[in-house]
PDB file of C-alpha atoms and ligand atoms in Angstrom:
ATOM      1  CA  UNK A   1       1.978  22.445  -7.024  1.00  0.00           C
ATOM      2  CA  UNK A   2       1.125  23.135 -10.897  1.00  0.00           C
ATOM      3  CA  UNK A   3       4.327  23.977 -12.978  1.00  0.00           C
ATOM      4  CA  UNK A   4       4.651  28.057 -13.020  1.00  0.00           C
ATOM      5  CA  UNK A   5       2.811  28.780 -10.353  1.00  0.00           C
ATOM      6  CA  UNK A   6       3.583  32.056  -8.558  1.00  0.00           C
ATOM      7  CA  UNK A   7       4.820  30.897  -4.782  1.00  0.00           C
ATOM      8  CA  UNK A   8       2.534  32.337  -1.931  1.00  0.00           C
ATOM      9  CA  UNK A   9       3.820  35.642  -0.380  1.00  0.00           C
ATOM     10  CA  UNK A  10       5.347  35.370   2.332  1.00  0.00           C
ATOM     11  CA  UNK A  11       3.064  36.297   5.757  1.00  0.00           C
ATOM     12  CA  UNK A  12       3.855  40.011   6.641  1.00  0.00           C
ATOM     13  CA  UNK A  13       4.858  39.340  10.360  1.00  0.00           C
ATOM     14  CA  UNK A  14       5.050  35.766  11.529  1.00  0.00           C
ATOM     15  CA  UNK A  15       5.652  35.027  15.512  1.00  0.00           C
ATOM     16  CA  UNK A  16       6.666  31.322  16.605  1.00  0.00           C
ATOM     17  CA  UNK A  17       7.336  30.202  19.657  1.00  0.00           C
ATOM     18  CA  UNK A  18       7.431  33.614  21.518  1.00  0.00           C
ATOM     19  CA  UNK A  19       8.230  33.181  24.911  1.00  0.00           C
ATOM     20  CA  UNK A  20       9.495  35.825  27.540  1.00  0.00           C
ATOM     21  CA  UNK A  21       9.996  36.454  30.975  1.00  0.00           C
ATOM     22  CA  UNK A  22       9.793  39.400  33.397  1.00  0.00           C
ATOM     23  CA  UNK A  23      12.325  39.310  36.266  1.00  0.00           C
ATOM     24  CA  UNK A  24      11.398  39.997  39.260  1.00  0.00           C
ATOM     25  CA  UNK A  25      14.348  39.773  41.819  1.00  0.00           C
ATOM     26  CA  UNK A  26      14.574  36.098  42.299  1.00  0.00           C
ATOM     27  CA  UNK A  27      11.468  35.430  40.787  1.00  0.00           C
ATOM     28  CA  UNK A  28      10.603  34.944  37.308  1.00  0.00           C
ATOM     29  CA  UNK A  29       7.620  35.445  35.418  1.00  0.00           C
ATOM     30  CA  UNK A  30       6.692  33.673  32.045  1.00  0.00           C
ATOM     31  CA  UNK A  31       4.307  36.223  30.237  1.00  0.00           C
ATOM     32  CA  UNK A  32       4.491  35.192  27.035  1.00  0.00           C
ATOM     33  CA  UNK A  33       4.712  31.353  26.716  1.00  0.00           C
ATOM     34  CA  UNK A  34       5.414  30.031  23.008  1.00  0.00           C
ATOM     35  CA  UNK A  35       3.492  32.094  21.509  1.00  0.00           C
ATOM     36  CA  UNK A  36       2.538  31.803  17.835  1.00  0.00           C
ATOM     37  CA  UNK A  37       0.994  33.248  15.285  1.00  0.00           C
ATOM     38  CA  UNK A  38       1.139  34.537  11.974  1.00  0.00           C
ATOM     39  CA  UNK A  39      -0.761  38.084   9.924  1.00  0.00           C
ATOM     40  CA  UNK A  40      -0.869  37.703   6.261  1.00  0.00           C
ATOM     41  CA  UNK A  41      -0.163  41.249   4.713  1.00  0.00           C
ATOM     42  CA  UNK A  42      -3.962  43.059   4.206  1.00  0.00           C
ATOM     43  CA  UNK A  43      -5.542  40.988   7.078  1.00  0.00           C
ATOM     44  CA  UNK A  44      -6.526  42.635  10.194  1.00  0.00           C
ATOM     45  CA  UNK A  45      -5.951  40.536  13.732  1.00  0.00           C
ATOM     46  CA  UNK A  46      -7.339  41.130  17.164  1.00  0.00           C
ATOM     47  CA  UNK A  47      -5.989  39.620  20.136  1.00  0.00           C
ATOM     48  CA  UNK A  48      -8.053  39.275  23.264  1.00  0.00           C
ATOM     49  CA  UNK A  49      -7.945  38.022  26.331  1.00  0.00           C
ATOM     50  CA  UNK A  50      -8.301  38.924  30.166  1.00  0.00           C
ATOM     51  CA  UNK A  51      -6.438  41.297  32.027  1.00  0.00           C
ATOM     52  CA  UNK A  52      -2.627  40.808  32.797  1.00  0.00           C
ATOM     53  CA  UNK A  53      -2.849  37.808  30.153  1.00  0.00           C
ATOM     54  CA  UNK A  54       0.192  39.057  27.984  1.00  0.00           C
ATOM     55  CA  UNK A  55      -1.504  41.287  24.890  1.00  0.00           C
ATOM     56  CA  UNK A  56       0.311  44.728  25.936  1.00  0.00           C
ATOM     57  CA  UNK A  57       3.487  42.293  26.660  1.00  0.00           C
ATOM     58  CA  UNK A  58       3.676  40.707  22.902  1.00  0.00           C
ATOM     59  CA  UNK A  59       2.981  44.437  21.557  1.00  0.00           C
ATOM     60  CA  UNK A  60       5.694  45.345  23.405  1.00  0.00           C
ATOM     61  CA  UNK A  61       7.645  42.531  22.013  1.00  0.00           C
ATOM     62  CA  UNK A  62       7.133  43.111  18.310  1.00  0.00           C
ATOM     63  CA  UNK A  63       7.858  46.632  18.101  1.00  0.00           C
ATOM     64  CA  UNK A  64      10.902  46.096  20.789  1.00  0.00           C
ATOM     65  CA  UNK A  65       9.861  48.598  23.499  1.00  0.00           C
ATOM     66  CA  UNK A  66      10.211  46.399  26.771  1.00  0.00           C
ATOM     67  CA  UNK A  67      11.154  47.535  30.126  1.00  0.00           C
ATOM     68  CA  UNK A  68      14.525  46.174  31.514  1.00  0.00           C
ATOM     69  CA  UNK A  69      13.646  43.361  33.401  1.00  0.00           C
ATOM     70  CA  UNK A  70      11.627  41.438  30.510  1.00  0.00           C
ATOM     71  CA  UNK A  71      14.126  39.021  28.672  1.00  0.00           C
ATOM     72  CA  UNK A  72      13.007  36.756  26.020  1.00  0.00           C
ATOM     73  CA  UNK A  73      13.986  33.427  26.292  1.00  0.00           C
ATOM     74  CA  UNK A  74      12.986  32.005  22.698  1.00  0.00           C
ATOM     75  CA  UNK A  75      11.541  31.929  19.475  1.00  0.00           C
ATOM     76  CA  UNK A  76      11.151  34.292  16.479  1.00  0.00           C
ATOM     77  CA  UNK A  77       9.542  37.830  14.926  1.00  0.00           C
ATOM     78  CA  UNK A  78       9.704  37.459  11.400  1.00  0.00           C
ATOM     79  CA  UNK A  79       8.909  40.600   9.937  1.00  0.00           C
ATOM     80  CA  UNK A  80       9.330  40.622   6.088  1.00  0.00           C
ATOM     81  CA  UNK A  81      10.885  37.380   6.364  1.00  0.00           C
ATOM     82  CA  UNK A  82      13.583  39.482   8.686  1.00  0.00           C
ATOM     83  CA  UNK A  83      13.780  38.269  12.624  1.00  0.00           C
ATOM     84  CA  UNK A  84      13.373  42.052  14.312  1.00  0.00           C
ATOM     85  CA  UNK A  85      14.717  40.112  17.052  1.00  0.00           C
ATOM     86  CA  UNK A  86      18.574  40.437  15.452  1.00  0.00           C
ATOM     87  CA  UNK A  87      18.053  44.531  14.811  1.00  0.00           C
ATOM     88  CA  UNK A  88      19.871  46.941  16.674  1.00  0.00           C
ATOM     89  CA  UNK A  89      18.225  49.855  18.269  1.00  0.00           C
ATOM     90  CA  UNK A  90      19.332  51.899  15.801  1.00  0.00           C
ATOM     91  CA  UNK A  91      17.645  49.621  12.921  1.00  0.00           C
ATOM     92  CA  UNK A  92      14.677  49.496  14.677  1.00  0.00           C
ATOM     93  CA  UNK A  93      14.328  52.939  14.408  1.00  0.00           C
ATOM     94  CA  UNK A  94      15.399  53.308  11.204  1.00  0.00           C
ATOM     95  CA  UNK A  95      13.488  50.497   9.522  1.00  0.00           C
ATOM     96  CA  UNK A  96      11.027  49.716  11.558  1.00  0.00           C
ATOM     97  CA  UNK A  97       9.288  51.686  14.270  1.00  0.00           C
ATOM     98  CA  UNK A  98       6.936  54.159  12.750  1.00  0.00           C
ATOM     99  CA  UNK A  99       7.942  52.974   9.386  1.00  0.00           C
ATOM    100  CA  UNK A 100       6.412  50.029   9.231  1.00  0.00           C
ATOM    101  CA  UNK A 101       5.302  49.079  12.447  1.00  0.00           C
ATOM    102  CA  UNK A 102       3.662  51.331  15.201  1.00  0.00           C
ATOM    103  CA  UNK A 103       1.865  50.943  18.268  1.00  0.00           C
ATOM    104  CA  UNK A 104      -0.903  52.635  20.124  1.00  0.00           C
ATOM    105  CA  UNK A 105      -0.353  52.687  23.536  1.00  0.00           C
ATOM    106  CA  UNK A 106      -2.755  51.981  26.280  1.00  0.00           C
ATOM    107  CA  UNK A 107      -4.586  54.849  26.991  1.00  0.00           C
ATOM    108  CA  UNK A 108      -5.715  55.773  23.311  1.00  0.00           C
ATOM    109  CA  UNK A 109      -6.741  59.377  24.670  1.00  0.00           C
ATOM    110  CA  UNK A 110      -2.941  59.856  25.070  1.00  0.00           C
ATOM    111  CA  UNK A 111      -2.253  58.903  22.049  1.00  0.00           C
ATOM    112  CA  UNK A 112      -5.060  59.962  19.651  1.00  0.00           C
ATOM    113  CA  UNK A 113      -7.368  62.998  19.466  1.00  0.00           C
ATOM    114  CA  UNK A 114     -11.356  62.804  19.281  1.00  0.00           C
ATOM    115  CA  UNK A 115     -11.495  65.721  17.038  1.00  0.00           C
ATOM    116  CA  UNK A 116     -10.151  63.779  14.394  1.00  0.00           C
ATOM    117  CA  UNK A 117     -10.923  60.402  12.427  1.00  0.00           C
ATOM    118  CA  UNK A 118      -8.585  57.178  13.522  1.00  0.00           C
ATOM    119  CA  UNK A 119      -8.270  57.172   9.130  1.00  0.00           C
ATOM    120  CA  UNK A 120      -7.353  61.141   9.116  1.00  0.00           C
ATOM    121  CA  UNK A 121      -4.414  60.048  11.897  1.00  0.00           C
ATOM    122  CA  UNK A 122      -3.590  57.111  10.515  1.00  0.00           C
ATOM    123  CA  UNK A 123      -3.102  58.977   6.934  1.00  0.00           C
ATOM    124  CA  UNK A 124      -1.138  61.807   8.929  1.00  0.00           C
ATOM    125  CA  UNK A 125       1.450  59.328   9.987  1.00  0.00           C
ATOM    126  CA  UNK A 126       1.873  57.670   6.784  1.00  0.00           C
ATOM    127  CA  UNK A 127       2.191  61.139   5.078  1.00  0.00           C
ATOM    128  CA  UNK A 128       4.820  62.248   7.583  1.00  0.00           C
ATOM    129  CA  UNK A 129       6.446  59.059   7.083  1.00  0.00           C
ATOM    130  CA  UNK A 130       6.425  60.084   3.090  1.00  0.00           C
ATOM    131  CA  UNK A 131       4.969  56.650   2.697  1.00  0.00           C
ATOM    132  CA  UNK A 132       1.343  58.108   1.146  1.00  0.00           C
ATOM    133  CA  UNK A 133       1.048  58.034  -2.286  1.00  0.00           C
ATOM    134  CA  UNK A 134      -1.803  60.396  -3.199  1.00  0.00           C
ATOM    135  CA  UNK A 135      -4.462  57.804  -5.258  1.00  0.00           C
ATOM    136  CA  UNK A 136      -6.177  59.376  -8.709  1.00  0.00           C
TER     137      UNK A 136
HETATM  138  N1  LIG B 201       6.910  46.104  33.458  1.00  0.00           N
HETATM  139  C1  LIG B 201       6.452  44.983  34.043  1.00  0.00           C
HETATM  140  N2  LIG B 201       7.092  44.445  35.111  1.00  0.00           N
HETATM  141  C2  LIG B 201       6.667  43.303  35.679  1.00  0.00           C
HETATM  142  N3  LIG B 201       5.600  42.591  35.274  1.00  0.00           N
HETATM  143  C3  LIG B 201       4.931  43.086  34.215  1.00  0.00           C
HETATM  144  C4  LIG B 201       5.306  44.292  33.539  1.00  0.00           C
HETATM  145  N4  LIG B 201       4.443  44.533  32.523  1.00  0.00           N
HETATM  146  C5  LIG B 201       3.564  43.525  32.574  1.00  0.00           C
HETATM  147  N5  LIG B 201       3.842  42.668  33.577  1.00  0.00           N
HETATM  148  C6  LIG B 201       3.107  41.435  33.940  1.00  0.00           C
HETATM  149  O1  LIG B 201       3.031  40.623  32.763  1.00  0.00           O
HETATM  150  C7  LIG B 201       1.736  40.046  32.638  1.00  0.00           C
HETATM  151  C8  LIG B 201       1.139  40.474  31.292  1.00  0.00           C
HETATM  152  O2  LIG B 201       0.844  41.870  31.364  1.00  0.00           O
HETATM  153  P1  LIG B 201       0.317  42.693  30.117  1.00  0.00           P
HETATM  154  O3  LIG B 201       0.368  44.140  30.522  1.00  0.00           O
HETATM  155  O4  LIG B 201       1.063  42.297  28.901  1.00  0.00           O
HETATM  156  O5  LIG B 201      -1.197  42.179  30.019  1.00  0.00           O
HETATM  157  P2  LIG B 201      -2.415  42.712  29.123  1.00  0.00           P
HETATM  158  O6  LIG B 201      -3.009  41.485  28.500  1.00  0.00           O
HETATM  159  O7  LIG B 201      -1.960  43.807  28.230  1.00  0.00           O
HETATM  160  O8  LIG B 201      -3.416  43.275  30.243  1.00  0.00           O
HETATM  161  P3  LIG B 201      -4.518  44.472  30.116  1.00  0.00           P
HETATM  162  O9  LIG B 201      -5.720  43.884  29.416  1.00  0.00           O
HETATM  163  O10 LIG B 201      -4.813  44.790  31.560  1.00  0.00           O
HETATM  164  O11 LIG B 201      -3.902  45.609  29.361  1.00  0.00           O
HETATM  165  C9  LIG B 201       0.935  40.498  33.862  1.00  0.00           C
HETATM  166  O12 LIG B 201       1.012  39.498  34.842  1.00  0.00           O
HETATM  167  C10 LIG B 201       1.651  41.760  34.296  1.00  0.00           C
HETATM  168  O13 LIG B 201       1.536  41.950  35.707  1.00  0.00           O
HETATM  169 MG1  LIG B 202      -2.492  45.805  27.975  1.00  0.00          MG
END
């Protein structure tokens, strides 16, 4: 590395070794099995795969909204260089969900109406979220 040069930012959210398991009585179920993966902050990801493969399940992870019976066994959510995984509830909700991180469930016609633009509802929630600084 040249002398003075800025360090790299750090990625936005960075997820190592992800792994988690729903319970199921006596049974267990690995869903998520070391998963990894980093976002860079401005870079868009998409994550696909079949049906019942684990994309709703690592959603769920990041933004901490699992059922009861799913425990994760390992690794790491770095978000801002902060593991969501050691934030209470109450942090979460504070810092985090809707803040800085939200999620679209399933069923986008639950969650978002035709009438209007996915830009016009994305800008609605930043503006409610007093995050929208008005450009010009
Ligand atoms: N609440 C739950 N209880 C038990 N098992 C679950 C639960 N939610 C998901 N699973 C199981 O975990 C696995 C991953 O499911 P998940 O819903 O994350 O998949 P997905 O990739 O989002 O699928 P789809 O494309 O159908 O939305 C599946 O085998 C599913 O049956
Ligand atoms: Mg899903």
């Amino acid at each position: 590395m040249k002398e003075n040069e800025p360090l790299l930012d750090e990625p936005l959210l960075e997820v190592s070794k992800l792994t988690l398991d729903y319970n199921l009585g006596k049974r267990k179920m690995r869903a998520l099995d070391r998963v990894s993966f980093q976002i860079e902050k401005g870079e868009i990801i998409g994550v696909a795969g079949e049906s019942g493969c684990g994309k709703s399940t690592l959603g769920l992870a990041i933004i901490k909204l699992l059922p009861k019976i799913a425990s994760i066994r390992r690794g790491e959510i770095l978000f801002e260089g902060q593991d969501l995984l050691k934030l209470s509830e109450d942090q979460m909700n504070k810092k985090i969900r809707g803040q800085k991180i939200s999620m679209i469930f399933q069923n986008p016609q639950d969650a978002l109406n035709p009438v209007f633009t996915i830009e016009k509802q994305m800008v609605d929630i930043l503006k409610t979220q007093r995050l929208y600084k008005i450009r010009g």
